[in-house]
Coordinates of C-alpha atoms and ligand atoms in Angstrom, one line a residue:
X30 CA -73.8 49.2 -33.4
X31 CA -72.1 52.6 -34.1
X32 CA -69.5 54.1 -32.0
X33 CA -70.7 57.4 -29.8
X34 CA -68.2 59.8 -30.6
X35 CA -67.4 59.7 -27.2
X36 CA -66.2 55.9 -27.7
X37 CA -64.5 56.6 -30.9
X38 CA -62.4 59.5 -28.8
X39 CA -61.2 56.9 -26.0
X40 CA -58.0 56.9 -25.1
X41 CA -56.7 54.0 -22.6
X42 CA -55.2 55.7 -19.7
X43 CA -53.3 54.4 -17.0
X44 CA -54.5 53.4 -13.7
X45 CA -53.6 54.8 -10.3
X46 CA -54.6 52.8 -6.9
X47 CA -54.4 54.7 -3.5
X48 CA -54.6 51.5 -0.8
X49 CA -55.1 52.9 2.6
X50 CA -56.3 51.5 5.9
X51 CA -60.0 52.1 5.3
X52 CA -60.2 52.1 1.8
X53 CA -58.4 51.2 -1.4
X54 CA -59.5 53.7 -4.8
X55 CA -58.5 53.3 -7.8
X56 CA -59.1 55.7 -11.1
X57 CA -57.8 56.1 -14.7
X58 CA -55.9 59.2 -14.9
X59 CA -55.3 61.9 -17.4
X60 CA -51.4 62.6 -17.0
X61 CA -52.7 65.9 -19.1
X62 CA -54.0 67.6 -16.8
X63 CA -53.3 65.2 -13.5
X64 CA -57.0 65.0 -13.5
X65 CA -59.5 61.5 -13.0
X66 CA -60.6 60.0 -16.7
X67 CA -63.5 58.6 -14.9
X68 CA -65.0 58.2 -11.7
X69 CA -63.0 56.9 -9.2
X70 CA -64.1 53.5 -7.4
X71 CA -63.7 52.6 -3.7
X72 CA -63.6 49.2 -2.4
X73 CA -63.4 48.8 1.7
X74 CA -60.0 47.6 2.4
X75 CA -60.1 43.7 3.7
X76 CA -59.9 43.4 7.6
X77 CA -56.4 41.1 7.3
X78 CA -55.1 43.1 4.1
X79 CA -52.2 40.8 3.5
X80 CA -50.6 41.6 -0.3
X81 CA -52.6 38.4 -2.0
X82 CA -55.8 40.1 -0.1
X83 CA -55.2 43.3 -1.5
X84 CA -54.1 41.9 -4.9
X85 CA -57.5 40.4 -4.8
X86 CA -59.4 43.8 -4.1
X87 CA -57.4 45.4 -6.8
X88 CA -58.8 42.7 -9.1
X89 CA -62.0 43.9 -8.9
X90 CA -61.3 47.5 -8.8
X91 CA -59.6 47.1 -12.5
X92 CA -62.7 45.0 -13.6
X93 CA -64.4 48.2 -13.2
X94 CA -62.1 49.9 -15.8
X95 CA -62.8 47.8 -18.9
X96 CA -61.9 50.8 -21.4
X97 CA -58.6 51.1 -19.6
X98 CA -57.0 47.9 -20.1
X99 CA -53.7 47.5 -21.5
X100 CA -51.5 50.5 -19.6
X101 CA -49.5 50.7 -16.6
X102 CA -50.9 50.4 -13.2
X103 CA -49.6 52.7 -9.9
X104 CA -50.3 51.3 -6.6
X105 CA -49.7 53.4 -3.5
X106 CA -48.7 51.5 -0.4
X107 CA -48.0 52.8 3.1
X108 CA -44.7 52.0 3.1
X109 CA -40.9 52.3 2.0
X110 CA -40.5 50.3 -1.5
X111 CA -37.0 50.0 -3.2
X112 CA -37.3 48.6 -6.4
X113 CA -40.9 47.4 -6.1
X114 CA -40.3 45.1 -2.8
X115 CA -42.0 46.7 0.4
X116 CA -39.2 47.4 3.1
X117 CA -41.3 48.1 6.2
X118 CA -45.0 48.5 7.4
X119 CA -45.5 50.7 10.4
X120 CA -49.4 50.8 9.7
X121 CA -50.5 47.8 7.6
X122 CA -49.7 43.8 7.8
X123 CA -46.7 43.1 8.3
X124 CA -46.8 40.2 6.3
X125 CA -45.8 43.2 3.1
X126 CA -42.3 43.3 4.5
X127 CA -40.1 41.8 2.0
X128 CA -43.0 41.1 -0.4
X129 CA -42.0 41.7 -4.0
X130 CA -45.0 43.7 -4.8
X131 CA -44.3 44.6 -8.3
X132 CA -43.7 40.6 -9.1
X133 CA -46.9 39.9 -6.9
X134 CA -49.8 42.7 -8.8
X135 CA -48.5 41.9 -11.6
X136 CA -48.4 37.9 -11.7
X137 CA -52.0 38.3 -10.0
X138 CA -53.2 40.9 -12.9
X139 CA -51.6 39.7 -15.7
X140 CA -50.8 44.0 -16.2
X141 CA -47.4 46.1 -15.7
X142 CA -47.6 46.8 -12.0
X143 CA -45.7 49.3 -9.9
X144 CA -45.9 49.9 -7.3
X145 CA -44.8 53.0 -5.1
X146 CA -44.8 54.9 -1.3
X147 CA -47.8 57.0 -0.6
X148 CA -46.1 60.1 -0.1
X149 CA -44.0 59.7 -3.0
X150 CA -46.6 59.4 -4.8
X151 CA -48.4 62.1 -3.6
X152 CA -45.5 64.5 -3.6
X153 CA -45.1 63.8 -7.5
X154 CA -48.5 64.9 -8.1
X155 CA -48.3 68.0 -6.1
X156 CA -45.0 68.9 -7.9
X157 CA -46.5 68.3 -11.6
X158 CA -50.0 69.2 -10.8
X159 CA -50.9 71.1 -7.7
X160 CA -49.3 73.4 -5.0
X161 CA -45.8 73.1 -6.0
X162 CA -46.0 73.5 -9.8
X163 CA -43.0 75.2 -11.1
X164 CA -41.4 75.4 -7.9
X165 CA -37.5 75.1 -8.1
X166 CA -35.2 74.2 -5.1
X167 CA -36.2 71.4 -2.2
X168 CA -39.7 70.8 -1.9
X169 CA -40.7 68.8 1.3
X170 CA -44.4 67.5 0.9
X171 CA -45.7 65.5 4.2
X172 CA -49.2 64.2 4.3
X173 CA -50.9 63.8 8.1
X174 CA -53.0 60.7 8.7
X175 CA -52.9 57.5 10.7
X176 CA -48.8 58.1 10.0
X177 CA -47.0 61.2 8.6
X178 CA -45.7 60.7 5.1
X179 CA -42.9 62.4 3.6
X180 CA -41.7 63.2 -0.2
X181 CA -38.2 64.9 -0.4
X182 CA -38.4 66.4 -4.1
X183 CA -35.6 69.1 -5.6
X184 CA -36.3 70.6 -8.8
X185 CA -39.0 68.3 -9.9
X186 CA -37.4 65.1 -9.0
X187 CA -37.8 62.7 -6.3
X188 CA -35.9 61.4 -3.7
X189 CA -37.9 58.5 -2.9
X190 CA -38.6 56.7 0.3
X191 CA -37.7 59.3 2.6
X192 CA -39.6 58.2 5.7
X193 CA -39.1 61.5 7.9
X194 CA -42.6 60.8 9.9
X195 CA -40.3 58.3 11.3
X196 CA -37.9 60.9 12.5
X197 CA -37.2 60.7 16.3
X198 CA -38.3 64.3 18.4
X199 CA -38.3 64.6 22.1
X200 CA -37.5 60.5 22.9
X201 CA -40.7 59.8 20.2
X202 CA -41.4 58.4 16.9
X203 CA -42.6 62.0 15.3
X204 CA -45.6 60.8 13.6
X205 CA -47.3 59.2 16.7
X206 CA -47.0 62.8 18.6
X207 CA -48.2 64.7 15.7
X208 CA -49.8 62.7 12.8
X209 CA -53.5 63.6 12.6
X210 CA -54.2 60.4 14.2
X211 CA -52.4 62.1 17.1
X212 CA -55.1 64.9 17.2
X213 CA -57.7 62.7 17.2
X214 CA -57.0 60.1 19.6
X215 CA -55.9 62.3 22.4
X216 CA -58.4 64.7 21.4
X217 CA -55.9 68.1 20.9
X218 CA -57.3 71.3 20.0
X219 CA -56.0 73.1 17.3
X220 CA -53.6 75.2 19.0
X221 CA -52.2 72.3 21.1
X222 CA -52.1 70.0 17.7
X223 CA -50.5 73.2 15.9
X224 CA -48.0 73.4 18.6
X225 CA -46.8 70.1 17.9
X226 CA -46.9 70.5 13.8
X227 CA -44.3 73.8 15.0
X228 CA -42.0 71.3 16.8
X229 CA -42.1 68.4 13.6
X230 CA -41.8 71.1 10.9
X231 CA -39.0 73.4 12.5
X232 CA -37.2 69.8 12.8
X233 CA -37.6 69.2 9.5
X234 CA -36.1 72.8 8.5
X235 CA -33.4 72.8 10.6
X236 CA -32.0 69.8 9.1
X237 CA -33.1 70.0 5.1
X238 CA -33.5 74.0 4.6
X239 CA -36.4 73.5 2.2
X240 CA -37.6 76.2 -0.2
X241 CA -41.3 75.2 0.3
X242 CA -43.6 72.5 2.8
X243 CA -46.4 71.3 1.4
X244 CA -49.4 70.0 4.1
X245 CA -51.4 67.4 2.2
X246 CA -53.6 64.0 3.5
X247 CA -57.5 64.5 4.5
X248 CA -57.2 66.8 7.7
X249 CA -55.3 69.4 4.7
X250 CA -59.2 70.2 3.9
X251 CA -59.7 71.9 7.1
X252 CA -56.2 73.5 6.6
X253 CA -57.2 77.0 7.9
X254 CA -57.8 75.6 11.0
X255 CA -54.4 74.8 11.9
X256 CA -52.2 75.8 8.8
X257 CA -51.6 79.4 10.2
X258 CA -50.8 78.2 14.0
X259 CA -48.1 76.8 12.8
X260 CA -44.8 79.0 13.4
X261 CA -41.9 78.2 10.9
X262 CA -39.9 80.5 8.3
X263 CA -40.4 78.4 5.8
X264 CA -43.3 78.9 3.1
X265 CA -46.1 75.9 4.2
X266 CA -48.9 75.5 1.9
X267 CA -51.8 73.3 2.1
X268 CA -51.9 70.1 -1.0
X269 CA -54.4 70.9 -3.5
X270 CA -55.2 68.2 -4.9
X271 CA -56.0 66.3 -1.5
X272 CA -57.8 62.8 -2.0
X273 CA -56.8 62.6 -5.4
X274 CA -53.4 62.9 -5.2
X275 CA -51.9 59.3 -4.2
X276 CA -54.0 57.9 -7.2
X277 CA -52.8 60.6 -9.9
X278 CA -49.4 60.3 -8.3
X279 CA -49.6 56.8 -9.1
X280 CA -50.5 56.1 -12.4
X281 CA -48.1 59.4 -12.9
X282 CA -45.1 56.9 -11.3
X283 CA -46.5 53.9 -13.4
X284 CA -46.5 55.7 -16.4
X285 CA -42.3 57.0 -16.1
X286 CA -41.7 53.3 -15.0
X287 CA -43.3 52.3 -18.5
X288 CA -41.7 54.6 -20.2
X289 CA -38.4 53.9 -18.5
X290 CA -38.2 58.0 -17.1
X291 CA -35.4 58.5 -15.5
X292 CA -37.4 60.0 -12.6
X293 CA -39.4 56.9 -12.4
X294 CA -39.1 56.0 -9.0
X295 CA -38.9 52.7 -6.1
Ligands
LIG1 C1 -45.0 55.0 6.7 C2 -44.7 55.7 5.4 C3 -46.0 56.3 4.9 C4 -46.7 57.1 5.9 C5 -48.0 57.7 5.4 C6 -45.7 56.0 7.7 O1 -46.0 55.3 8.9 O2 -43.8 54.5 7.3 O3 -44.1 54.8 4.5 O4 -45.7 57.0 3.7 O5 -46.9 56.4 7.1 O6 -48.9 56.6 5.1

C-alpha cells in the first residue's frame, strides 16, 4: 500500500506526559510551535498511583503513539526532582520519595525517560511559547490547583525545583490557604480567595522582585474572575497555554535533556 502524503511527511516527535491527581495525558509535541502533533490521550490516574502504577498507565498512553516511537519522553510529576529522583510528594504517594524516576520509566519503557516538576515544566513552556515569550529579567510562573506550583525562570532559563507554594505565610503552609483547592473546599468567593492570592503574591515580591507573574493551572481559565482583585505592583498575567502546558513543557525538557541543553533541567 502507498504512503498518504500525510505518512510520507511524519516526523517522530517527542512525547510530553502531564500525571496529575485525576488524570495522567500524554501528547506528541511540535517543539515548533509548542503546539500538540496529535490528539492528546487521557487515562484516569490509578487510585494507589505508586511509580510502577503510574509507569504502568504510561505504558499504555505511549501504545497509543505508535508513529512516535523512538524520541525522548517528558513526564511531569507533582513534586521536586534533582537529577531524575523525586525528592518529596506533598500531594501524591509517598512511596515516589526517593524513587529514581528517570531509571524506573525508562527500564519499564525501554525509551529515554525524564522526568521533571510540574511547574517547571509548565513555566518552560510559558517562557518559549505563551505569556512570557521574549520576556527578559525574573519570571515567576505559579500554577493554582490541589497545590501551588512555582517556576523561578530569568532570561529564559530555569531555576528548577523551586517549591514556593511551600513557602510559610501567617503560621501556614501557603498553598493550603490559597491554592485553588483552598477556594474550593472552604467555599471562598472571589474577593475573599483574591484577598488571599494579594497576601501569597506580595510575599512572593517582596522577597524575589520579579519582572512579571504568570497565573497558570485550570482555575487560570476563569482568570477575569479573580486576576484583577489581586493588588500587587508587579505585572500578573494569566498562562496561555493552560492544560496544555505541563505536557509541551515536558517533551520541551525531554528534548534539551536528549540533546544534552545546557538548560535541560532536574
Ligand atoms: C508540590 C510541587 C508541585 C505543586 C503543584 C506542590 O504541593 O510540592 O512540587 O509543583 O504542588 O502540583
Amino acid at each position: 500500500m502507498e504512503d498518504s502524503p500525510s505518512r510520507q511527511d511524519h516526523v517522530a516527535h517527542p512525547l510530553g506526559i502531564d500525571f496529575g491527581g485525576s488524570g495522567i495525558k500524554g501528547a506528541p509535541v511540535d517543539l515548533g510551535t509548542g503546539t500538540f502533533a496529535a490528539d492528546r490521550v487521557r487515562i484516569p490516574t490509578p487510585e494507589h498511583s505508586t511509580p510502577q502504577a503510574v509507569a504502568e498507565v504510561v505504558r499504555e498512553l505511549l501504545a497509543a503513539f505508535p508513529e512516535h516511537t523512538g524520541t525522548p519522553v517528558g513526564i511531569t510529576v507533582p513534586g521536586v526532582v534533582r537529577h531524575g529522583v523525586v525528592q518529596s510528594a506533598a500531594n501524591i504517594d509517598e512511596a515516589w520519595i526517593g524513587t529514581d524516576a528517570d531509571t524506573l520509566f525508562t527500564r519499564t519503557l525501554g525509551r529515554d525517560v525524564h522526568v521533571v516538576n510540574d511547574a517547571d515544566a509548565a513555566g518552560i513552556a510559558e517562557v518559549r511559547w505563551g505569556a512570557a515569550l521574549g520576556v527578559r529579567g525574573l519570571v515567576v510562573v505559579t500554577t493554582l490547583g490541589t497545590g501551588i506550583g512555582s517556576a523561578l525562570i530569568m532570561d529564559g532559563r530555569l531555576v528548577p525545583n523551586s517549591e514556593l507554594g511551600h513557602l510559610e505565610i501567617d503560621g501556614h503552609d501557603a498553598e493550603s490557604r490559597a491554592a485553588a483547592s483552598a477556594r474550593e473546599r472552604e467555599g471562598l468567593s472571589w474577593q475573599e480567595w483574591a484577598e488571599r492570592l494579594t497576601r501569597y503574591y506580595s510575599t512572593v515580591e517582596m522577597l524575589f522582585s520579579p519582572d512579571l507573574f504568570v497565573v497558570g493551572g485550570g482555575v487560570s481559565k476563569k482568570a477575569e474572575k479573580f486576576l484583577p482583585l489581586i493588588d500587587v505592583r508587579t505585572p500578573l498575567v494569566p498562562a496561555t497555554l493552560l492544560n496544555t502546558a505541563g505536557i509541551v513543557g515536558a517533551a520541551a525538557c525531554a528534548d534539551d535533556e536528549a540533546r544534552g541543553r545546557s538548560d535541560a533541567v532536574g
